[in-house]
Amino acid sequence: MIRILFMVCLFFTLVACTNPAPDQPSSPPPLPPGEQNALKPASTETAVFPTQTIVPTQTTAKPPVSPTPLPAETPTAQPDRPAGALIRLTMASQAGVLLDDYPPPLRDQVAEFLAAQPPEFWIARARRQIELTEYRLTFRNFIYDDKGQLPLPPPQLWQIDLVADAPQRITLDNHDLVVMPYTFTSVLLTDANSPAEAEPALAEIGGTWVEPFLLPADPDFLLQRTGNACVNEGGFPPNSFDAENVREFYDFECTPDSTGPAGCHRTIRPNLACTEAVRLTTGMVETAVVFERLPWDNALANEVRIGPVTATGAADLMVVEDDLANNRIIYRYIDDESCALEEGAVGGSGWRRLLQFDATVHNVGTKALHIGPVVAEDLEHNVFQYNMCHNHFHFSNYGSFVLEAHNQQNASKQAFCVESTGRASNNETSPLTHPYTCQFQGIQAGWIDEYDAGLDTQWIDITDVQIPADGLTVDLTFISNSDQFLCEGTPVLDENGEQVWEPTEFRTEDGHIVERPSCNFITGWESNNRASLPVFLPQSGSYVTQPCQAGELGPLRNCGFVPQEEAVMCTPGTAVTLEATPATNTIPQILRVCETSAQLGVGVACTYNDALANVIIAAQGATIQFTCPVIRDAEAPSGGYSLYVAPLFANDPPQPVILNDIP
């Protein structure tokens, strides 16, 4: 077998924050409001605005032992280590499952199923709700004029305790839910100066700060239920979110009028505020994360200290291998005017099959990796190059992706800035705050720069890979900073303290030399800049046709489907009406209608948000109506669709659905 490497260039891009957003269409309205019938949790006062919240339970200064073992590279306690700072976090909330998604006759059955689930099911659901606080805490400096970031501790240190023996069925904002109350506790460990820089109220021992949150009671399927009403795309390029990464953009203060490059909405303008959409479709939980500055405690610091430190007095980037495991396959239609096509991120136009994946670097040194201000007119060094298609600047030569398989692919990666997007370390060398943005770039010590699956062009095009019927396992590799444009060490400065630059072999499109900053690299800087992970590619299908892995439930999920018919022909633009009944009356099914591809000869295994129809087929049957779509990549004008089925209850087997056309 001939083995050829797919090289995927990775560029850093600056979003042009001055460009106005195009006219934005409105998303469909949510379900009509019902009568308000919310729970009445006990009230507490916050320093931001009054809200009702479930009061956190009392905890001691010492948190429970982390449920995840500390990594071997974690710095150990040293007798001469200067004292840092400790901050305890607590939150009380309730996370549940929305029964509204199911037909009324089935809801009692679903509630009984949920009541029998083990604690791990509810802890995982609580964890996903807690994740909805991360965006506002990580980018808190953009929310308050006089405050800094106040990130959550790494997830390995989250302690989640269920506070009821069994889940409860409640009505919240006129929605039927089964919920489990819980408490969340963790501890931040950082340097002595960070608490005051992050939040003045935490400057002294015993100081507290209450950060309010409005969260969906059911944390799953946020995009399916509320569209992009709760998505904050500020500073991100358009099309940065999807159904799987949407939690990382959750901001309950987003409103329809918040548009443009610095506003919440760049891709599409919703017609509701986030809080309205959540109350109307899911039910809202009002809670808060309480931060409390603790006295210094060596024993506690030793318990919660995590994060490798490989370089003292310098920056050092480490590729996070585990993040490559968050990968999935999608189908996407690429038109002839697509920026992805122009930038070489796909091998052609039409329907393409794409492997999306996370790519993350972690600064495991004790100093920030500093780039500094973005210079638009970079005529001297040519580091930032303007891209006409995306209307922003590229910072080039960051790294590469490699996919090892049968034949070469034409693909590329466009990112948008080198920025600190999360704090992965929890130790005295990792500050809570940093000055970095897309206009002033860098990665703080102990922080990560993360590019999530779902960001536009964060993929490798696998459309033309020859995959046998039983699938193909390939190695996905991320190589960071192979061209040494990022200083993993100490910058070389001239006698005036200014950065020294050196020429490289790279040229701009106009033939000008691209320079890079001179750097005294640390010994072995490249040893942790490469990571590989095997990835299995099925011959066809997307992640929608893969088994469910995270306890996904109900008709909105994007997993567990199987194809029933890959190409059903129809007349484009005409109404299609189908009568459907399950082959087995006791096993209700979900029928999803998707587009189909003439070039690929398969259906496109679409997500809920891209489906033409998505209907539950219970014992009494159902009528499905949709408009016949044009087959967008057909040589001659024609119409057609594909059908996928999945069991309504994930533990049941999929069954074919009996269909009859209605003229």
XYZ file of C-alpha atoms in Angstrom:
663
model
C 0.000 0.000 0.000
C 1.359 3.415 -0.939
C 1.207 5.827 1.978
C 0.987 9.530 1.166
C 0.721 12.361 3.648
C -2.016 14.976 3.387
C -0.377 18.238 4.418
C -2.760 20.839 5.703
C -1.244 24.259 6.199
C -2.303 26.036 9.356
C -2.494 29.816 9.224
C -3.486 32.261 11.894
C -5.986 34.852 10.818
C -7.080 38.140 12.283
C -10.761 38.962 12.025
C -11.278 42.417 10.545
C -13.236 43.916 13.397
C -14.099 47.031 11.442
C -15.998 45.263 8.677
C -19.771 45.517 9.015
C -21.741 42.291 9.031
C -23.851 41.598 5.939
C -27.608 41.738 6.031
C -28.657 38.877 8.253
C -31.809 36.809 7.787
C -33.976 35.942 10.753
C -34.125 32.418 12.112
C -37.496 30.688 12.519
C -39.447 31.677 15.649
C -39.451 29.228 18.565
C -42.503 27.539 19.980
C -45.209 29.887 21.314
C -44.880 30.843 24.981
C -46.800 29.046 27.673
C -47.870 30.168 31.082
C -44.945 30.881 33.400
C -44.629 28.253 36.118
C -41.043 28.436 37.338
C -39.526 26.972 40.464
C -38.907 29.509 43.240
C -35.377 28.921 44.514
C -34.056 30.819 47.500
C -32.753 34.309 46.742
C -29.249 35.674 47.076
C -27.680 39.021 46.254
C -25.033 39.452 43.605
C -22.639 42.259 42.920
C -23.857 42.549 39.318
C -27.629 42.506 39.313
C -30.269 41.065 41.648
C -31.421 37.615 40.664
C -33.002 34.589 42.204
C -30.652 31.699 42.613
C -30.416 28.379 44.348
C -28.189 29.082 47.346
C -24.996 26.976 47.302
C -24.621 24.500 50.123
C -21.983 25.089 52.791
C -18.586 23.631 51.968
C -15.287 23.505 53.778
C -12.093 25.144 52.582
C -10.720 21.774 51.512
C -12.472 20.322 48.439
C -13.003 16.628 47.836
C -10.232 14.770 46.072
C -10.319 15.293 42.294
C -12.225 12.544 40.471
C -9.454 12.467 37.844
C -5.852 11.520 38.807
C -3.348 14.343 38.522
C -1.055 14.070 35.495
C 2.473 12.838 36.031
C 3.942 16.076 34.702
C 2.213 18.175 37.361
C 4.759 20.329 39.233
C 5.320 19.025 42.735
C 5.322 21.216 45.814
C 8.661 22.822 46.639
C 9.630 24.074 50.120
C 10.858 27.391 48.694
C 7.902 27.920 46.372
C 6.359 31.361 47.018
C 2.814 31.224 48.326
C 0.192 31.638 45.645
C -3.538 32.196 45.984
C -6.542 29.901 46.403
C -10.136 30.643 45.356
C -13.027 28.313 46.052
C -15.923 28.106 43.570
C -19.398 26.841 44.405
C -22.604 26.672 42.419
C -25.981 25.047 43.103
C -28.278 24.244 40.212
C -30.469 21.599 38.642
C -29.953 19.917 35.298
C -32.548 17.834 33.560
C -34.116 16.290 30.500
C -36.879 18.093 28.604
C -39.891 15.819 28.133
C -41.558 18.239 25.711
C -39.534 16.598 22.921
C -41.629 13.431 23.252
C -45.305 12.847 22.351
C -47.486 13.181 25.493
C -48.434 9.473 25.560
C -44.742 8.543 25.850
C -43.620 11.051 28.480
C -44.420 8.904 31.513
C -42.392 6.083 29.988
C -39.441 8.416 29.420
C -39.716 9.751 32.980
C -39.598 6.206 34.352
C -36.531 5.487 32.241
C -34.806 8.614 33.567
C -35.649 7.780 37.164
C -33.753 4.519 36.769
C -30.550 6.119 35.460
C -27.392 5.859 37.607
C -25.722 8.900 39.244
C -23.149 9.043 36.444
C -25.894 9.971 33.972
C -26.924 13.007 36.009
C -23.363 14.040 36.851
C -22.521 14.098 33.132
C -25.607 16.228 32.463
C -24.658 18.614 35.283
C -21.149 18.864 33.829
C -22.567 19.933 30.475
C -24.622 22.619 32.178
C -21.562 23.897 34.059
C -19.723 24.148 30.727
C -22.247 26.804 29.706
C -20.613 29.212 32.179
C -17.170 28.962 30.599
C -17.536 31.483 27.772
C -18.500 34.418 29.983
C -15.874 33.578 32.618
C -13.070 33.060 30.093
C -13.872 36.279 28.192
C -15.086 38.182 31.253
C -12.801 41.138 30.517
C -15.016 41.939 27.501
C -18.144 41.949 29.692
C -16.895 44.262 32.460
C -14.787 47.347 31.896
C -12.866 47.052 35.171
C -12.460 43.307 35.610
C -10.348 40.490 34.245
C -10.860 36.891 33.268
C -12.031 34.527 36.021
C -11.889 31.090 34.386
C -13.168 27.854 35.834
C -10.545 25.399 37.104
C -9.674 22.577 34.693
C -12.471 19.972 34.474
C -10.310 17.345 36.222
C -10.873 19.326 39.428
C -14.648 19.689 39.205
C -16.512 18.069 42.069
C -20.213 17.474 41.330
C -22.465 16.135 44.076
C -26.089 15.136 43.563
C -28.238 16.493 46.410
C -31.332 14.306 45.936
C -31.816 10.565 46.110
C -33.812 10.567 42.895
C -34.602 12.975 40.047
C -37.752 15.072 40.262
C -40.406 15.721 37.616
C -41.247 19.418 37.591
C -42.881 22.123 35.525
C -40.536 25.014 34.778
C -41.564 27.933 32.558
C -44.493 25.742 31.451
C -42.142 22.932 30.366
C -42.249 19.316 31.499
C -38.848 18.204 32.790
C -37.146 15.568 34.884
C -34.353 17.285 36.818
C -31.657 16.440 39.344
C -30.394 19.120 41.772
C -26.640 19.225 42.321
C -23.797 21.268 43.772
C -20.545 22.094 42.016
C -17.320 22.797 43.922
C -13.760 23.413 42.801
C -10.654 25.431 43.687
C -8.502 27.777 41.620
C -4.763 27.862 42.361
C -2.808 30.772 40.902
C -0.196 33.404 41.700
C -0.672 35.852 44.552
C -1.500 38.844 42.345
C -4.109 37.253 40.079
C -7.187 37.364 42.343
C -7.154 41.158 42.621
C -6.427 41.549 38.899
C -9.321 39.255 37.997
C -11.814 40.610 40.528
C -11.115 43.405 43.075
C -13.542 41.792 45.524
C -11.123 38.853 45.786
C -8.074 40.937 46.671
C -8.274 40.043 50.367
C -8.656 36.745 52.187
C -12.345 36.105 52.773
C -13.468 38.264 49.840
C -16.329 36.900 47.753
C -17.812 37.543 44.351
C -21.123 36.240 42.997
C -21.278 35.835 39.214
C -24.920 35.312 38.085
C -25.943 32.932 35.330
C -29.152 32.093 33.492
C -28.866 28.556 32.150
C -31.152 26.155 30.269
C -32.513 23.478 32.581
C -31.729 20.906 29.889
C -28.199 21.745 28.709
C -28.336 19.609 25.571
C -29.476 20.453 22.025
C -29.068 24.201 22.507
C -28.775 24.907 18.765
C -31.665 22.608 17.895
C -33.991 24.388 20.338
C -32.897 28.025 20.387
C -31.010 28.469 17.112
C -28.181 30.942 17.522
C -30.043 33.167 19.996
C -27.514 32.310 22.744
C -24.395 32.185 20.552
C -21.795 34.913 21.042
C -19.624 35.012 17.921
C -17.916 38.272 18.883
C -14.365 38.220 17.522
C -14.921 34.890 15.729
C -15.359 34.472 11.972
C -18.836 33.643 10.657
C -19.926 29.988 10.717
C -17.843 29.202 13.791
C -20.508 27.238 15.668
C -22.465 24.062 15.135
C -24.683 21.745 17.177
C -21.699 20.093 18.861
C -19.543 23.069 19.891
C -22.338 25.574 20.602
C -21.945 25.310 24.407
C -18.575 27.017 24.074
C -20.287 30.180 22.772
C -23.171 30.369 25.274
C -23.926 33.907 26.473
C -27.299 34.536 28.111
C -27.027 38.310 27.527
C -27.120 38.011 23.719
C -29.947 39.939 22.037
C -31.096 40.142 18.391
C -29.699 43.668 18.042
C -26.172 42.588 19.024
C -24.712 42.098 15.537
C -21.516 42.845 13.618
C -17.934 41.632 14.135
C -17.881 42.602 17.820
C -21.498 41.634 18.562
C -23.067 38.303 19.400
C -24.382 37.490 15.943
C -22.334 37.403 12.729
C -23.689 34.393 10.841
C -27.430 34.926 11.219
C -29.602 37.381 13.160
C -32.074 35.663 15.511
C -35.457 37.127 16.348
C -35.300 36.502 20.122
C -32.961 37.284 22.981
C -31.247 34.284 24.537
C -33.267 34.438 27.752
C -36.530 34.603 25.784
C -35.566 31.663 23.596
C -34.490 29.488 26.529
C -37.628 30.209 28.569
C -39.867 29.532 25.560
C -38.226 26.300 24.470
C -36.518 24.698 27.452
C -36.965 26.392 30.835
C -34.503 28.668 32.631
C -32.496 28.005 35.780
C -31.279 31.090 37.668
C -28.074 30.394 39.557
C -24.616 31.839 40.253
C -20.978 30.848 40.581
C -19.729 32.040 43.977
C -15.999 32.800 44.239
C -14.392 32.981 47.707
C -10.748 33.876 48.420
C -9.302 31.301 50.814
C -6.359 31.538 53.224
C -3.191 29.993 51.859
C -3.045 26.268 52.566
C -0.081 24.221 51.323
C -1.926 20.924 51.634
C -4.892 22.167 49.631
C -2.585 23.692 46.999
C -0.841 20.352 46.603
C -4.195 18.647 46.012
C -5.367 20.978 43.248
C -2.056 21.806 41.536
C -2.056 20.456 37.964
C -0.426 21.359 34.670
C 3.066 20.508 33.429
C 5.846 23.106 33.625
C 8.594 22.354 31.110
C 10.385 25.699 30.860
C 11.162 28.234 33.582
C 11.396 31.837 32.454
C 10.260 31.023 28.897
C 7.270 29.946 26.836
C 6.914 26.392 25.537
C 4.056 25.100 23.382
C 2.771 21.538 23.756
C 0.293 19.960 21.338
C -2.587 18.436 23.318
C -2.889 14.943 21.880
C -6.146 14.058 23.644
C -7.998 16.904 21.922
C -7.463 15.289 18.517
C -9.832 12.565 19.736
C -12.713 15.034 19.461
C -13.245 14.496 15.746
C -16.260 13.856 13.551
C -17.222 13.543 9.904
C -19.738 15.849 8.240
C -21.077 16.501 4.749
C -21.032 20.128 3.621
C -22.020 21.750 0.347
C -19.286 24.043 -1.018
C -20.379 26.520 -3.653
C -18.119 27.982 -6.326
C -17.735 31.286 -4.435
C -16.793 29.699 -1.106
C -13.787 31.051 0.748
C -12.966 27.452 1.699
C -12.557 26.640 -1.995
C -10.502 29.738 -2.710
C -8.192 29.048 0.216
C -7.654 25.397 -0.688
C -9.459 23.981 2.352
C -11.441 21.601 0.097
C -10.582 19.656 -3.036
C -13.482 20.986 -5.071
C -16.984 22.408 -5.032
C -20.221 20.504 -4.448
C -20.897 18.120 -1.579
C -17.709 17.363 0.318
C -17.062 14.890 3.117
C -14.964 16.552 5.813
C -13.135 15.322 8.909
C -13.484 17.964 11.623
C -11.285 17.863 14.723
C -10.024 19.902 17.655
C -6.480 21.288 17.559
C -5.009 22.696 20.763
C -1.648 23.970 21.964
C -0.886 24.463 25.668
C 1.746 26.931 26.862
C 3.541 24.830 29.474
C 6.249 27.387 30.157
C 6.160 29.983 32.922
C 6.123 32.986 30.585
C 3.530 34.085 28.041
C 4.160 33.365 24.384
C 3.960 36.949 23.212
C 3.224 38.141 19.673
C 1.848 41.591 20.421
C -0.182 44.034 18.348
C -1.349 43.038 14.885
C 0.108 45.381 12.285
C -2.201 45.774 9.305
C 0.384 47.492 7.101
C 3.202 45.022 7.807
C 5.371 46.124 4.896
C 8.647 45.432 6.677
C 8.149 41.880 7.940
C 5.122 40.626 5.930
C 3.922 38.441 8.781
C 0.285 39.546 8.440
C -1.172 39.190 4.968
C -4.583 40.460 3.922
C -7.088 37.895 2.619
C -9.606 39.404 0.212
C -12.136 36.583 0.557
C -12.526 36.693 4.324
C -11.638 40.403 4.626
C -9.077 39.824 7.336
C -5.351 39.291 7.895
C -3.481 35.979 8.065
C -0.590 35.294 10.435
C 1.220 32.541 8.575
C 3.470 29.560 9.300
C 2.040 28.260 12.538
C 1.986 24.520 11.893
C 0.513 21.701 9.847
C -1.939 18.835 9.962
C -1.020 15.486 8.458
C -3.460 12.723 7.543
C -1.853 9.443 6.508
C -3.888 7.467 3.975
C -3.947 6.347 0.359
C -3.877 9.479 -1.756
C -3.071 13.155 -1.506
C -5.723 15.738 -0.656
C -5.875 19.444 -1.337
C -6.904 21.162 1.884
C -5.988 24.073 4.097
C -6.667 25.515 7.536
C -7.547 29.125 8.252
C -7.664 30.243 11.869
C -8.187 33.749 13.103
C -5.817 34.713 15.912
C -3.278 33.455 18.447
C -5.203 33.944 21.660
C -5.569 32.507 25.158
C -8.907 30.685 24.970
C -8.815 28.582 28.135
C -6.766 27.955 31.290
C -5.647 24.311 31.285
C -3.154 24.588 34.163
C -3.990 25.224 37.794
C -0.784 26.315 39.497
C 1.157 29.309 40.754
C 2.890 29.906 37.401
C -0.406 30.335 35.501
C -2.133 33.713 36.028
C -5.905 34.030 35.921
C -5.724 37.035 33.601
C -3.964 38.059 30.421
C -3.966 40.991 27.965
C -4.346 38.971 24.770
C -7.016 39.457 22.109
C -7.167 39.156 18.327
C -5.673 42.648 18.159
C -2.922 41.937 20.720
C -1.993 38.303 20.328
C -0.332 35.752 22.594
C -0.831 32.714 24.815
C -0.596 33.203 28.572
C 1.438 30.768 30.698
C -0.678 27.736 31.540
C -3.352 28.685 28.988
C -4.328 27.010 25.723
C -5.064 28.210 22.218
C -7.856 25.940 21.023
C -9.447 25.515 17.594
C -12.623 23.509 17.929
C -14.196 21.109 15.486
C -17.021 23.148 14.007
C -15.000 26.267 13.216
C -15.070 27.092 9.525
C -12.237 25.242 7.667
C -11.176 23.375 10.836
C -11.151 20.137 8.856
C -9.404 17.905 6.335
C -11.294 17.088 3.134
C -11.605 13.281 2.886
C -14.059 13.239 -0.039
C -11.630 11.589 -2.458
C -10.010 9.170 -0.024
C -10.472 5.604 -1.219
C -12.091 3.883 1.763
C -12.912 0.150 1.653
C -16.295 -1.207 2.705
C -15.030 -2.067 6.183
C -13.558 1.403 6.725
C -10.035 2.754 7.037
C -7.923 3.733 10.034
C -5.641 6.712 9.442
C -3.230 8.661 11.606
C -4.203 12.274 12.254
C -1.152 14.360 13.220
C -0.818 17.950 14.391
C 2.638 19.546 14.151
C 2.907 22.947 15.826
C 5.360 25.740 15.015
C 7.469 23.705 12.602
C 8.654 26.920 10.906
C 9.652 28.566 14.227
C 7.563 31.700 13.848
C 6.453 31.502 17.492
C 9.150 32.058 20.091
C 9.329 29.044 22.395
C 12.084 30.501 24.503
C 13.222 34.086 24.935
C 12.995 36.756 22.188
C 16.196 38.274 20.832
C 16.139 42.045 21.415
C 18.393 44.828 20.124
C 20.145 47.462 22.228
C 16.908 49.459 22.375
C 14.890 46.518 23.639
C 13.139 46.029 20.281
C 12.481 42.657 18.672
C 15.126 41.485 16.189
C 13.772 39.944 12.967
C 15.376 37.477 10.550
C 14.584 36.570 6.923
C 13.079 33.196 6.010
C 12.671 31.163 2.837
C 8.979 32.079 2.696
C 7.587 34.657 0.267
C 4.332 36.578 -0.026
C 2.150 36.278 -3.126
C 3.946 39.391 -4.419
C 7.365 37.797 -3.881
C 8.388 39.741 -0.779
C 10.439 38.048 1.938
C 8.546 36.974 5.057
C 10.531 37.575 8.239
C 10.132 35.928 11.632
C 11.105 37.159 15.107
C 14.521 35.990 16.260
C 14.385 33.715 19.289
C 16.677 31.817 21.613
C 14.725 28.566 21.655
C 14.830 26.415 24.746
C 16.558 23.052 24.497
C 14.140 20.430 23.178
C 11.450 22.978 22.318
C 10.231 20.796 19.444
C 9.915 17.595 21.503
C 6.289 18.267 22.500
C 5.150 19.994 19.294
C 3.847 16.881 17.563
C 0.979 14.529 18.398
C -0.749 11.761 16.448
C -3.925 9.795 16.987
C -5.520 6.992 14.941
C -8.901 7.909 13.445
C -11.365 5.462 11.900
C -13.059 6.560 8.677
C -16.196 4.603 7.666
C -16.789 4.250 3.951
C -19.808 6.553 4.021
C -21.974 8.458 6.446
C -21.305 11.206 8.967
C -21.193 11.411 12.734
C -25.008 11.343 12.552
C -24.798 7.677 11.482
C -22.323 6.766 14.237
C -23.421 5.264 17.582
C -24.345 7.691 20.354
C -21.488 8.042 22.833
C -22.534 10.639 25.412
C -25.980 9.545 26.538
C -27.825 11.552 23.890
C -31.590 11.144 24.090
C -34.619 11.942 21.984
C -35.494 13.073 18.461
C -33.143 16.081 18.307
C -29.948 14.067 18.650
C -27.361 13.770 15.876
C -26.283 10.164 16.351
C -27.563 6.629 16.024
C -29.251 7.022 12.616
C -29.033 4.489 9.782
C -29.877 5.073 6.106
C -33.212 3.759 4.881
C -33.141 5.180 1.337
C -30.165 7.143 -0.012
C -31.830 8.642 -3.099
C -35.564 9.135 -3.643
C -36.326 11.171 -6.744
C -38.945 13.945 -6.852
C -39.761 17.113 -8.778
C -37.848 20.100 -7.383
C -40.049 22.657 -5.646
C -43.106 20.436 -5.335
C -44.693 19.407 -2.045
C -43.869 15.918 -0.818
C -46.298 14.243 1.601
C -45.544 10.850 3.121
C -47.588 8.681 5.453
C -45.281 6.730 7.758
C -45.803 3.891 10.248
C -43.172 1.936 12.158
C -42.570 -1.656 11.108
C -42.878 -2.612 14.790
C -45.633 -0.802 16.661
C -43.880 -1.116 20.015
C -40.643 0.596 18.921
C -41.159 4.265 17.918
C -38.687 5.638 15.392
C -37.366 9.004 14.231
C -37.533 9.632 10.498
C -35.107 12.281 9.229
C -35.235 13.618 5.658
C -31.958 14.933 4.212
C -30.627 16.101 0.868
C -28.754 13.683 -1.391
C -25.612 13.976 -3.525
C -25.497 12.914 -7.167
C -21.703 13.167 -7.339
C -21.127 11.042 -4.240
C -24.086 8.739 -4.841
C -25.211 8.832 -1.200
C -27.437 10.776 1.125
C -25.677 13.446 3.145
C -26.585 12.106 6.640
C -27.653 15.553 7.846
C -27.939 17.031 11.322
C -31.264 18.061 12.855
C -30.739 21.717 11.922
C -30.037 20.849 8.275
C -32.860 18.314 7.913
C -35.803 18.837 5.569
C -38.008 17.082 8.125
C -37.523 15.245 11.426
C -40.581 13.396 12.719
C -41.345 10.847 15.442
C -43.117 7.788 14.024
C -45.030 6.144 16.886
C -47.613 3.365 16.753
C -50.331 5.614 15.301
C -48.046 6.728 12.464
C -47.381 10.272 11.254
C -47.589 12.498 8.201
C -44.358 14.061 6.892
C -44.464 17.115 4.653
C -41.578 18.971 3.009
C -40.620 20.602 -0.280
C -38.642 18.508 -2.754
C -35.109 19.971 -2.851
C -32.926 20.445 -5.889
C -30.037 17.984 -6.010
C -27.410 20.658 -5.860
C -24.529 18.748 -7.446
C -26.484 17.012 -10.230
C -25.313 17.574 -13.814
C -28.900 18.052 -15.016
C -31.671 19.755 -13.003
C -33.342 17.165 -10.790
C -34.721 16.733 -7.296
C -34.357 14.109 -4.629
C -33.897 13.351 -0.960
C -32.602 10.675 1.399
C -34.169 9.053 4.469
C -32.598 8.055 7.781
C -34.153 6.321 10.770
C -33.188 5.967 14.416
C -34.997 4.562 17.447
C -36.609 7.225 19.589
C -35.121 5.516 22.626
C -31.428 5.032 21.982
C -31.381 1.582 23.629
C -33.922 0.222 21.142
C -32.889 -1.153 17.735
C -33.499 0.912 14.586
C -36.408 -0.374 12.499
C -37.441 0.479 8.941
C -40.386 2.825 8.529
C -43.208 1.922 6.146
C -43.853 4.857 3.795
C -46.709 5.675 1.446
C -46.722 8.642 -0.929
C -49.774 10.894 -0.801
C -50.384 12.727 -4.102
